[in-house]
């Protein structure tokens, strides 16, 4: 209901009494089941005045006299310990007051972070942050400093806790650190200004949310902020409105492409193969809102609908490299050129093989790629309009075998050479290509064309049919990463000068098709009359035409109508500017920068999952079939948290099956060898499984 939640009576007295006793607004709100805003309004209405900051020090301890200050300081240093580099006792030095010293240290740390943000991605990490709050569940002073503009990011602060829900997500942090995600984020983005949730906390929150399956800010409503904050090292995780605002600030910096390029460069450096196989495919996300968006053909629905078209670039294992999101482009041909350009920007010098479907069919592009050194392509052969692809004789096929992932695959293949003729009638050109044809058990033949004349026949076929790895990636992301969901309602104007299919031509083509079907029906009726003609009464064709004169006249009228429609169709241009197609309406598109930014975080989370899979691949025979589902289970496991001797010890609960517990224990041992620190702290992450013995692999 509208109106104040607390209107008087006993609750006001309780709020005032507890506030005077020293409790914070959040503590009072938690006890009474209210929001912090309601408590604040009640205190304002009652005329409560906050005590001055000079009356207490940063720890809420009453001021002491000069004569016993040394003893009090020694007592505080022995009783109050903070489990990271932000230990408040370490900040007590010199003749400055604690408030001045804490503010200066936070400001210096932020200046270092801002300066290092200008460095090349990968040269720096998030620095160790400091805090003056001794209680991990009460970060009042840090929030006060952020409110005063003296703090740009809250430091992680942990305490011993049991049965922390979703603690297993910390398993991904060593992989994310080794992948340079935090270093690249720091190099790509500038700070978010004075805030409790700064750049490091926002990046960490987004990655952990995607790894936990919290794919939209709205889904944070289903999680307790304090419980999720335990994993982040905060008293509370950012809630929906706060996270949306932070995403908007990151998107307005327009640095997501730089972030994506830096991550792609690191990922390519981890691939050791001499040949780089790159898969390119498009994915359509249907839009069901009220805005006027451009339509794309949705293959799974076989209809054109308002949607967002993204082109994805993946490696041979199906892991994402890059995404082209939301930009207007005339199909995959331009995307392939852009992909090659982006790969060259990263300094990639290996032989690159582009693998794509028939959407990228372009003999002119094939000729250009064939003339480019170090670039190859593999795609399906596309038949010319009105023609069928030739079938090869059975004698041309031979059985080929190949070992892939410990399994033997068999193909019935034929390897031949072909010439493709392209260009205008005045300037015909011929392009010589290699064709590999696969024959199935039912006799179906699938032709693959390439300019690669060095790779074996069976490997070319296997690489082409391994496109399902990218299809599986897209399917997995739709099911587990909310691929098609919109993170923001932000829209921007579409490019009205881009050329699109003329809607008048589409309408005329449909009408022409309908009239042609009508003509075929009339011709069929005329043929049926000729079949049943009684020759005894109508022996000549003239007599038959006279007897069926009305039907013949109707056919001639229908033929005239079809010819008129064909002539009109030739005069209508194939494509027109988008503004003309929409008749003056202002088209919109999903905010490109925000969508690409969220995709980059999705890609980083997916690559982290792949990295965890690789760590237990040697000991788990069925890793290819169950490993990703196992990783999701591990990341959502509960566990205990403990801070001891400069380490953040994570003890996870045993899994439902013994063999999964063994896999998790092996994974923990492998992660411990990385000696990774929690971002923003000097705490080394140590993992173990409950009941699996002491911490192993400590390096």
PDB file of C-alpha atoms in Angstrom, residues 425-671:
ATOM      1  CA  UNK A 425      28.305 -11.650 -68.680  1.00  0.00           C
ATOM      2  CA  UNK A 426      30.893  -9.235 -70.061  1.00  0.00           C
ATOM      3  CA  UNK A 427      33.575 -10.271 -67.539  1.00  0.00           C
ATOM      4  CA  UNK A 428      33.227 -13.960 -66.790  1.00  0.00           C
ATOM      5  CA  UNK A 429      35.803 -15.407 -64.377  1.00  0.00           C
ATOM      6  CA  UNK A 430      36.702 -18.962 -63.441  1.00  0.00           C
ATOM      7  CA  UNK A 431      37.879 -20.025 -60.010  1.00  0.00           C
ATOM      8  CA  UNK A 432      39.508 -23.413 -59.426  1.00  0.00           C
ATOM      9  CA  UNK A 433      38.597 -24.975 -56.058  1.00  0.00           C
ATOM     10  CA  UNK A 434      38.860 -28.288 -54.288  1.00  0.00           C
ATOM     11  CA  UNK A 435      35.646 -30.222 -53.634  1.00  0.00           C
ATOM     12  CA  UNK A 436      35.188 -32.884 -50.952  1.00  0.00           C
ATOM     13  CA  UNK A 437      31.919 -34.804 -51.203  1.00  0.00           C
ATOM     14  CA  UNK A 438      30.426 -36.907 -48.426  1.00  0.00           C
ATOM     15  CA  UNK A 439      27.992 -39.728 -49.151  1.00  0.00           C
ATOM     16  CA  UNK A 440      25.660 -40.923 -46.397  1.00  0.00           C
ATOM     17  CA  UNK A 441      24.302 -44.443 -45.955  1.00  0.00           C
ATOM     18  CA  UNK A 442      21.089 -43.370 -47.704  1.00  0.00           C
ATOM     19  CA  UNK A 443      22.994 -42.088 -50.722  1.00  0.00           C
ATOM     20  CA  UNK A 444      22.724 -38.349 -50.011  1.00  0.00           C
ATOM     21  CA  UNK A 445      25.728 -36.357 -51.244  1.00  0.00           C
ATOM     22  CA  UNK A 446      26.970 -33.192 -49.516  1.00  0.00           C
ATOM     23  CA  UNK A 447      29.558 -31.096 -51.353  1.00  0.00           C
ATOM     24  CA  UNK A 448      32.225 -29.076 -49.523  1.00  0.00           C
ATOM     25  CA  UNK A 449      34.412 -26.549 -51.366  1.00  0.00           C
ATOM     26  CA  UNK A 450      37.713 -25.097 -50.191  1.00  0.00           C
ATOM     27  CA  UNK A 451      40.924 -23.503 -51.394  1.00  0.00           C
ATOM     28  CA  UNK A 452      42.921 -25.658 -48.958  1.00  0.00           C
ATOM     29  CA  UNK A 453      44.906 -28.198 -50.960  1.00  0.00           C
ATOM     30  CA  UNK A 454      47.223 -29.308 -48.143  1.00  0.00           C
ATOM     31  CA  UNK A 455      44.921 -30.610 -45.413  1.00  0.00           C
ATOM     32  CA  UNK A 456      43.858 -34.229 -45.687  1.00  0.00           C
ATOM     33  CA  UNK A 457      40.452 -35.112 -47.106  1.00  0.00           C
ATOM     34  CA  UNK A 458      39.103 -36.648 -43.925  1.00  0.00           C
ATOM     35  CA  UNK A 459      40.189 -33.733 -41.750  1.00  0.00           C
ATOM     36  CA  UNK A 460      38.549 -31.218 -44.051  1.00  0.00           C
ATOM     37  CA  UNK A 461      35.281 -33.137 -43.881  1.00  0.00           C
ATOM     38  CA  UNK A 462      35.538 -33.546 -40.115  1.00  0.00           C
ATOM     39  CA  UNK A 463      36.252 -29.842 -39.585  1.00  0.00           C
ATOM     40  CA  UNK A 464      33.285 -28.870 -41.723  1.00  0.00           C
ATOM     41  CA  UNK A 465      30.882 -31.188 -39.961  1.00  0.00           C
ATOM     42  CA  UNK A 466      32.293 -30.037 -36.607  1.00  0.00           C
ATOM     43  CA  UNK A 467      30.263 -26.873 -37.107  1.00  0.00           C
ATOM     44  CA  UNK A 468      27.843 -28.588 -34.735  1.00  0.00           C
ATOM     45  CA  UNK A 469      30.259 -27.600 -31.982  1.00  0.00           C
ATOM     46  CA  UNK A 470      29.338 -23.968 -32.622  1.00  0.00           C
ATOM     47  CA  UNK A 471      25.659 -24.875 -32.929  1.00  0.00           C
ATOM     48  CA  UNK A 472      25.885 -26.638 -29.573  1.00  0.00           C
ATOM     49  CA  UNK A 473      27.527 -23.545 -28.088  1.00  0.00           C
ATOM     50  CA  UNK A 474      24.642 -21.347 -29.255  1.00  0.00           C
ATOM     51  CA  UNK A 475      22.099 -23.850 -27.934  1.00  0.00           C
ATOM     52  CA  UNK A 476      23.899 -24.086 -24.596  1.00  0.00           C
ATOM     53  CA  UNK A 477      24.024 -20.315 -24.246  1.00  0.00           C
ATOM     54  CA  UNK A 478      20.296 -20.016 -24.981  1.00  0.00           C
ATOM     55  CA  UNK A 479      19.464 -22.617 -22.343  1.00  0.00           C
ATOM     56  CA  UNK A 480      21.923 -21.579 -19.611  1.00  0.00           C
ATOM     57  CA  UNK A 481      22.996 -17.971 -20.257  1.00  0.00           C
ATOM     58  CA  UNK A 482      19.698 -16.336 -21.307  1.00  0.00           C
ATOM     59  CA  UNK A 483      21.261 -15.569 -24.672  1.00  0.00           C
ATOM     60  CA  UNK A 484      18.156 -13.963 -26.160  1.00  0.00           C
ATOM     61  CA  UNK A 485      17.211 -11.884 -23.120  1.00  0.00           C
ATOM     62  CA  UNK A 486      17.590  -8.110 -23.014  1.00  0.00           C
ATOM     63  CA  UNK A 487      19.627  -6.847 -20.072  1.00  0.00           C
ATOM     64  CA  UNK A 488      18.509  -3.258 -20.638  1.00  0.00           C
ATOM     65  CA  UNK A 489      15.571  -1.429 -22.175  1.00  0.00           C
ATOM     66  CA  UNK A 490      17.908   1.121 -23.732  1.00  0.00           C
ATOM     67  CA  UNK A 491      17.357   1.618 -27.465  1.00  0.00           C
ATOM     68  CA  UNK A 492      19.100   3.692 -30.105  1.00  0.00           C
ATOM     69  CA  UNK A 493      18.178   4.898 -33.564  1.00  0.00           C
ATOM     70  CA  UNK A 494      18.660   2.487 -36.414  1.00  0.00           C
ATOM     71  CA  UNK A 495      20.655   3.476 -39.487  1.00  0.00           C
ATOM     72  CA  UNK A 496      17.882   4.618 -41.838  1.00  0.00           C
ATOM     73  CA  UNK A 497      20.228   4.768 -44.861  1.00  0.00           C
ATOM     74  CA  UNK A 498      20.987   1.058 -44.916  1.00  0.00           C
ATOM     75  CA  UNK A 499      19.504  -0.856 -47.827  1.00  0.00           C
ATOM     76  CA  UNK A 500      16.830  -3.437 -47.033  1.00  0.00           C
ATOM     77  CA  UNK A 501      14.508  -5.618 -49.080  1.00  0.00           C
ATOM     78  CA  UNK A 502      11.771  -3.545 -50.695  1.00  0.00           C
ATOM     79  CA  UNK A 503       8.451  -4.429 -48.985  1.00  0.00           C
ATOM     80  CA  UNK A 504       6.548  -3.533 -52.184  1.00  0.00           C
ATOM     81  CA  UNK A 505       8.555  -6.094 -54.099  1.00  0.00           C
ATOM     82  CA  UNK A 506       7.842  -8.713 -51.430  1.00  0.00           C
ATOM     83  CA  UNK A 507       4.125  -7.950 -51.655  1.00  0.00           C
ATOM     84  CA  UNK A 508       4.172  -8.131 -55.463  1.00  0.00           C
ATOM     85  CA  UNK A 509       6.084 -11.414 -55.390  1.00  0.00           C
ATOM     86  CA  UNK A 510       3.494 -12.969 -53.108  1.00  0.00           C
ATOM     87  CA  UNK A 511       0.681 -11.745 -55.343  1.00  0.00           C
ATOM     88  CA  UNK A 512       2.462 -13.078 -58.434  1.00  0.00           C
ATOM     89  CA  UNK A 513       2.914 -16.452 -56.802  1.00  0.00           C
ATOM     90  CA  UNK A 514      -0.777 -16.572 -55.920  1.00  0.00           C
ATOM     91  CA  UNK A 515      -1.847 -15.699 -59.473  1.00  0.00           C
ATOM     92  CA  UNK A 516       0.521 -18.278 -60.938  1.00  0.00           C
ATOM     93  CA  UNK A 517      -1.051 -20.954 -58.766  1.00  0.00           C
ATOM     94  CA  UNK A 518      -4.475 -19.857 -59.998  1.00  0.00           C
ATOM     95  CA  UNK A 519      -3.261 -20.124 -63.593  1.00  0.00           C
ATOM     96  CA  UNK A 520      -1.962 -23.630 -62.924  1.00  0.00           C
ATOM     97  CA  UNK A 521      -5.352 -24.645 -61.540  1.00  0.00           C
ATOM     98  CA  UNK A 522      -7.127 -23.347 -64.646  1.00  0.00           C
ATOM     99  CA  UNK A 523      -4.634 -25.088 -66.928  1.00  0.00           C
ATOM    100  CA  UNK A 524      -5.171 -28.327 -65.001  1.00  0.00           C
ATOM    101  CA  UNK A 525      -8.935 -27.985 -65.435  1.00  0.00           C
ATOM    102  CA  UNK A 526      -8.464 -27.380 -69.188  1.00  0.00           C
ATOM    103  CA  UNK A 527      -6.278 -30.475 -69.449  1.00  0.00           C
ATOM    104  CA  UNK A 528      -8.861 -32.556 -67.586  1.00  0.00           C
ATOM    105  CA  UNK A 529     -11.500 -31.469 -70.108  1.00  0.00           C
ATOM    106  CA  UNK A 530      -9.177 -32.499 -72.966  1.00  0.00           C
ATOM    107  CA  UNK A 531      -8.607 -35.892 -71.337  1.00  0.00           C
ATOM    108  CA  UNK A 532     -12.326 -36.604 -71.119  1.00  0.00           C
ATOM    109  CA  UNK A 533     -13.212 -35.141 -74.521  1.00  0.00           C
ATOM    110  CA  UNK A 534     -15.848 -37.128 -76.437  1.00  0.00           C
ATOM    111  CA  UNK A 535     -14.272 -37.445 -79.869  1.00  0.00           C
ATOM    112  CA  UNK A 536     -17.540 -38.664 -81.356  1.00  0.00           C
ATOM    113  CA  UNK A 537     -19.081 -35.227 -80.761  1.00  0.00           C
ATOM    114  CA  UNK A 538     -15.906 -33.037 -80.999  1.00  0.00           C
ATOM    115  CA  UNK A 539     -13.447 -34.651 -83.414  1.00  0.00           C
ATOM    116  CA  UNK A 540     -11.259 -31.541 -84.041  1.00  0.00           C
ATOM    117  CA  UNK A 541      -9.339 -29.142 -81.768  1.00  0.00           C
ATOM    118  CA  UNK A 542     -11.444 -26.292 -83.097  1.00  0.00           C
ATOM    119  CA  UNK A 543     -14.574 -27.971 -81.832  1.00  0.00           C
ATOM    120  CA  UNK A 544     -12.969 -28.596 -78.432  1.00  0.00           C
ATOM    121  CA  UNK A 545     -11.981 -24.913 -78.105  1.00  0.00           C
ATOM    122  CA  UNK A 546     -15.453 -23.770 -79.050  1.00  0.00           C
ATOM    123  CA  UNK A 547     -17.011 -26.117 -76.496  1.00  0.00           C
ATOM    124  CA  UNK A 548     -14.610 -24.912 -73.741  1.00  0.00           C
ATOM    125  CA  UNK A 549     -14.537 -21.261 -74.812  1.00  0.00           C
ATOM    126  CA  UNK A 550     -15.370 -19.700 -71.379  1.00  0.00           C
ATOM    127  CA  UNK A 551     -12.607 -21.684 -69.672  1.00  0.00           C
ATOM    128  CA  UNK A 552     -10.087 -20.795 -72.379  1.00  0.00           C
ATOM    129  CA  UNK A 553     -11.004 -17.123 -72.118  1.00  0.00           C
ATOM    130  CA  UNK A 554     -10.501 -17.234 -68.344  1.00  0.00           C
ATOM    131  CA  UNK A 555      -7.059 -18.800 -68.850  1.00  0.00           C
ATOM    132  CA  UNK A 556      -6.036 -16.059 -71.306  1.00  0.00           C
ATOM    133  CA  UNK A 557      -7.161 -13.364 -68.862  1.00  0.00           C
ATOM    134  CA  UNK A 558      -5.175 -15.011 -66.089  1.00  0.00           C
ATOM    135  CA  UNK A 559      -2.097 -15.202 -68.329  1.00  0.00           C
ATOM    136  CA  UNK A 560      -2.390 -11.474 -69.077  1.00  0.00           C
ATOM    137  CA  UNK A 561      -2.628 -10.716 -65.353  1.00  0.00           C
ATOM    138  CA  UNK A 562       0.477 -12.792 -64.609  1.00  0.00           C
ATOM    139  CA  UNK A 563       2.451 -11.044 -67.372  1.00  0.00           C
ATOM    140  CA  UNK A 564       1.445  -7.631 -66.011  1.00  0.00           C
ATOM    141  CA  UNK A 565       2.583  -8.593 -62.516  1.00  0.00           C
ATOM    142  CA  UNK A 566       5.900  -9.872 -63.862  1.00  0.00           C
ATOM    143  CA  UNK A 567       6.475  -6.588 -65.702  1.00  0.00           C
ATOM    144  CA  UNK A 568       5.626  -4.549 -62.584  1.00  0.00           C
ATOM    145  CA  UNK A 569       7.963  -6.704 -60.505  1.00  0.00           C
ATOM    146  CA  UNK A 570      10.882  -5.975 -62.842  1.00  0.00           C
ATOM    147  CA  UNK A 571      10.332  -2.231 -62.461  1.00  0.00           C
ATOM    148  CA  UNK A 572      10.283  -2.283 -58.630  1.00  0.00           C
ATOM    149  CA  UNK A 573      13.801  -1.926 -57.114  1.00  0.00           C
ATOM    150  CA  UNK A 574      15.042  -4.919 -55.133  1.00  0.00           C
ATOM    151  CA  UNK A 575      16.271  -2.884 -52.158  1.00  0.00           C
ATOM    152  CA  UNK A 576      15.411   0.543 -50.786  1.00  0.00           C
ATOM    153  CA  UNK A 577      16.627   2.619 -47.807  1.00  0.00           C
ATOM    154  CA  UNK A 578      15.196   1.547 -44.475  1.00  0.00           C
ATOM    155  CA  UNK A 579      13.502   4.927 -43.953  1.00  0.00           C
ATOM    156  CA  UNK A 580      11.542   4.502 -47.176  1.00  0.00           C
ATOM    157  CA  UNK A 581      10.624   0.914 -46.358  1.00  0.00           C
ATOM    158  CA  UNK A 582       9.138   1.956 -43.010  1.00  0.00           C
ATOM    159  CA  UNK A 583       7.297   4.948 -44.539  1.00  0.00           C
ATOM    160  CA  UNK A 584       8.756   7.617 -42.296  1.00  0.00           C
ATOM    161  CA  UNK A 585       8.607   5.650 -39.040  1.00  0.00           C
ATOM    162  CA  UNK A 586      11.621   5.943 -36.728  1.00  0.00           C
ATOM    163  CA  UNK A 587      13.112   2.447 -36.406  1.00  0.00           C
ATOM    164  CA  UNK A 588      14.989   1.466 -33.269  1.00  0.00           C
ATOM    165  CA  UNK A 589      17.582  -1.133 -32.377  1.00  0.00           C
ATOM    166  CA  UNK A 590      18.812  -2.635 -29.139  1.00  0.00           C
ATOM    167  CA  UNK A 591      21.628  -0.614 -27.562  1.00  0.00           C
ATOM    168  CA  UNK A 592      24.641  -2.121 -29.309  1.00  0.00           C
ATOM    169  CA  UNK A 593      27.263  -1.305 -26.679  1.00  0.00           C
ATOM    170  CA  UNK A 594      25.264  -2.763 -23.784  1.00  0.00           C
ATOM    171  CA  UNK A 595      24.457  -5.949 -25.673  1.00  0.00           C
ATOM    172  CA  UNK A 596      28.070  -6.492 -26.699  1.00  0.00           C
ATOM    173  CA  UNK A 597      29.270  -5.742 -23.164  1.00  0.00           C
ATOM    174  CA  UNK A 598      27.029  -8.439 -21.702  1.00  0.00           C
ATOM    175  CA  UNK A 599      28.110 -10.853 -24.427  1.00  0.00           C
ATOM    176  CA  UNK A 600      31.765 -10.289 -23.511  1.00  0.00           C
ATOM    177  CA  UNK A 601      31.054 -11.202 -19.876  1.00  0.00           C
ATOM    178  CA  UNK A 602      29.105 -14.261 -21.057  1.00  0.00           C
ATOM    179  CA  UNK A 603      32.081 -15.307 -23.180  1.00  0.00           C
ATOM    180  CA  UNK A 604      34.492 -14.892 -20.269  1.00  0.00           C
ATOM    181  CA  UNK A 605      32.253 -17.021 -18.047  1.00  0.00           C
ATOM    182  CA  UNK A 606      31.954 -19.690 -20.747  1.00  0.00           C
ATOM    183  CA  UNK A 607      35.717 -19.826 -21.275  1.00  0.00           C
ATOM    184  CA  UNK A 608      36.183 -20.150 -17.503  1.00  0.00           C
ATOM    185  CA  UNK A 609      33.869 -23.179 -17.536  1.00  0.00           C
ATOM    186  CA  UNK A 610      35.902 -24.635 -20.396  1.00  0.00           C
ATOM    187  CA  UNK A 611      39.099 -24.069 -18.420  1.00  0.00           C
ATOM    188  CA  UNK A 612      37.702 -25.962 -15.432  1.00  0.00           C
ATOM    189  CA  UNK A 613      36.681 -28.823 -17.727  1.00  0.00           C
ATOM    190  CA  UNK A 614      40.209 -29.116 -19.060  1.00  0.00           C
ATOM    191  CA  UNK A 615      41.640 -29.444 -15.542  1.00  0.00           C
ATOM    192  CA  UNK A 616      39.839 -32.716 -14.828  1.00  0.00           C
ATOM    193  CA  UNK A 617      39.754 -34.004 -18.381  1.00  0.00           C
ATOM    194  CA  UNK A 618      42.698 -36.438 -17.870  1.00  0.00           C
ATOM    195  CA  UNK A 619      41.004 -38.320 -15.026  1.00  0.00           C
ATOM    196  CA  UNK A 620      37.392 -38.389 -16.236  1.00  0.00           C
ATOM    197  CA  UNK A 621      36.699 -40.532 -19.325  1.00  0.00           C
ATOM    198  CA  UNK A 622      33.193 -39.117 -19.919  1.00  0.00           C
ATOM    199  CA  UNK A 623      34.279 -35.512 -19.665  1.00  0.00           C
ATOM    200  CA  UNK A 624      33.040 -34.716 -23.171  1.00  0.00           C
ATOM    201  CA  UNK A 625      29.462 -35.735 -22.322  1.00  0.00           C
ATOM    202  CA  UNK A 626      29.027 -34.662 -18.686  1.00  0.00           C
ATOM    203  CA  UNK A 627      31.795 -32.210 -17.822  1.00  0.00           C
ATOM    204  CA  UNK A 628      29.949 -28.955 -18.443  1.00  0.00           C
ATOM    205  CA  UNK A 629      26.943 -30.067 -16.435  1.00  0.00           C
ATOM    206  CA  UNK A 630      29.328 -31.172 -13.661  1.00  0.00           C
ATOM    207  CA  UNK A 631      31.055 -27.804 -13.675  1.00  0.00           C
ATOM    208  CA  UNK A 632      27.710 -26.024 -13.236  1.00  0.00           C
ATOM    209  CA  UNK A 633      26.961 -28.317 -10.293  1.00  0.00           C
ATOM    210  CA  UNK A 634      30.359 -27.591  -8.729  1.00  0.00           C
ATOM    211  CA  UNK A 635      29.911 -23.828  -9.151  1.00  0.00           C
ATOM    212  CA  UNK A 636      26.554 -23.903  -7.354  1.00  0.00           C
ATOM    213  CA  UNK A 637      27.769 -26.079  -4.467  1.00  0.00           C
ATOM    214  CA  UNK A 638      27.629 -24.848  -0.883  1.00  0.00           C
ATOM    215  CA  UNK A 639      30.627 -24.791   1.430  1.00  0.00           C
ATOM    216  CA  UNK A 640      32.441 -23.260   4.372  1.00  0.00           C
ATOM    217  CA  UNK A 641      34.604 -20.155   4.305  1.00  0.00           C
ATOM    218  CA  UNK A 642      37.572 -19.502   6.565  1.00  0.00           C
ATOM    219  CA  UNK A 643      40.327 -16.874   6.644  1.00  0.00           C
ATOM    220  CA  UNK A 644      43.638 -18.057   8.086  1.00  0.00           C
ATOM    221  CA  UNK A 645      47.314 -17.159   7.603  1.00  0.00           C
ATOM    222  CA  UNK A 646      46.796 -14.988   4.539  1.00  0.00           C
ATOM    223  CA  UNK A 647      44.629 -17.619   2.830  1.00  0.00           C
ATOM    224  CA  UNK A 648      40.969 -17.712   1.947  1.00  0.00           C
ATOM    225  CA  UNK A 649      40.117 -21.361   2.547  1.00  0.00           C
ATOM    226  CA  UNK A 650      37.080 -22.715   0.751  1.00  0.00           C
ATOM    227  CA  UNK A 651      35.803 -26.116   1.870  1.00  0.00           C
ATOM    228  CA  UNK A 652      33.084 -27.415  -0.448  1.00  0.00           C
ATOM    229  CA  UNK A 653      30.467 -30.003   0.374  1.00  0.00           C
ATOM    230  CA  UNK A 654      30.828 -33.497  -1.052  1.00  0.00           C
ATOM    231  CA  UNK A 655      28.860 -34.252  -4.217  1.00  0.00           C
ATOM    232  CA  UNK A 656      25.927 -36.633  -4.578  1.00  0.00           C
ATOM    233  CA  UNK A 657      28.027 -39.337  -6.274  1.00  0.00           C
ATOM    234  CA  UNK A 658      31.464 -40.535  -5.044  1.00  0.00           C
ATOM    235  CA  UNK A 659      33.075 -40.255  -8.469  1.00  0.00           C
ATOM    236  CA  UNK A 660      31.974 -36.604  -8.698  1.00  0.00           C
ATOM    237  CA  UNK A 661      33.456 -35.917  -5.292  1.00  0.00           C
ATOM    238  CA  UNK A 662      36.757 -37.371  -6.504  1.00  0.00           C
ATOM    239  CA  UNK A 663      36.647 -35.189  -9.608  1.00  0.00           C
ATOM    240  CA  UNK A 664      35.959 -32.108  -7.469  1.00  0.00           C
ATOM    241  CA  UNK A 665      38.847 -32.973  -5.135  1.00  0.00           C
ATOM    242  CA  UNK A 666      41.181 -33.318  -8.128  1.00  0.00           C
ATOM    243  CA  UNK A 667      39.929 -29.999  -9.491  1.00  0.00           C
ATOM    244  CA  UNK A 668      40.594 -28.299  -6.144  1.00  0.00           C
ATOM    245  CA  UNK A 669      44.149 -29.673  -6.057  1.00  0.00           C
ATOM    246  CA  UNK A 670      44.815 -28.373  -9.572  1.00  0.00           C
ATOM    247  CA  UNK A 671      43.436 -24.927  -8.767  1.00  0.00           C
TER     248      UNK A 671
END
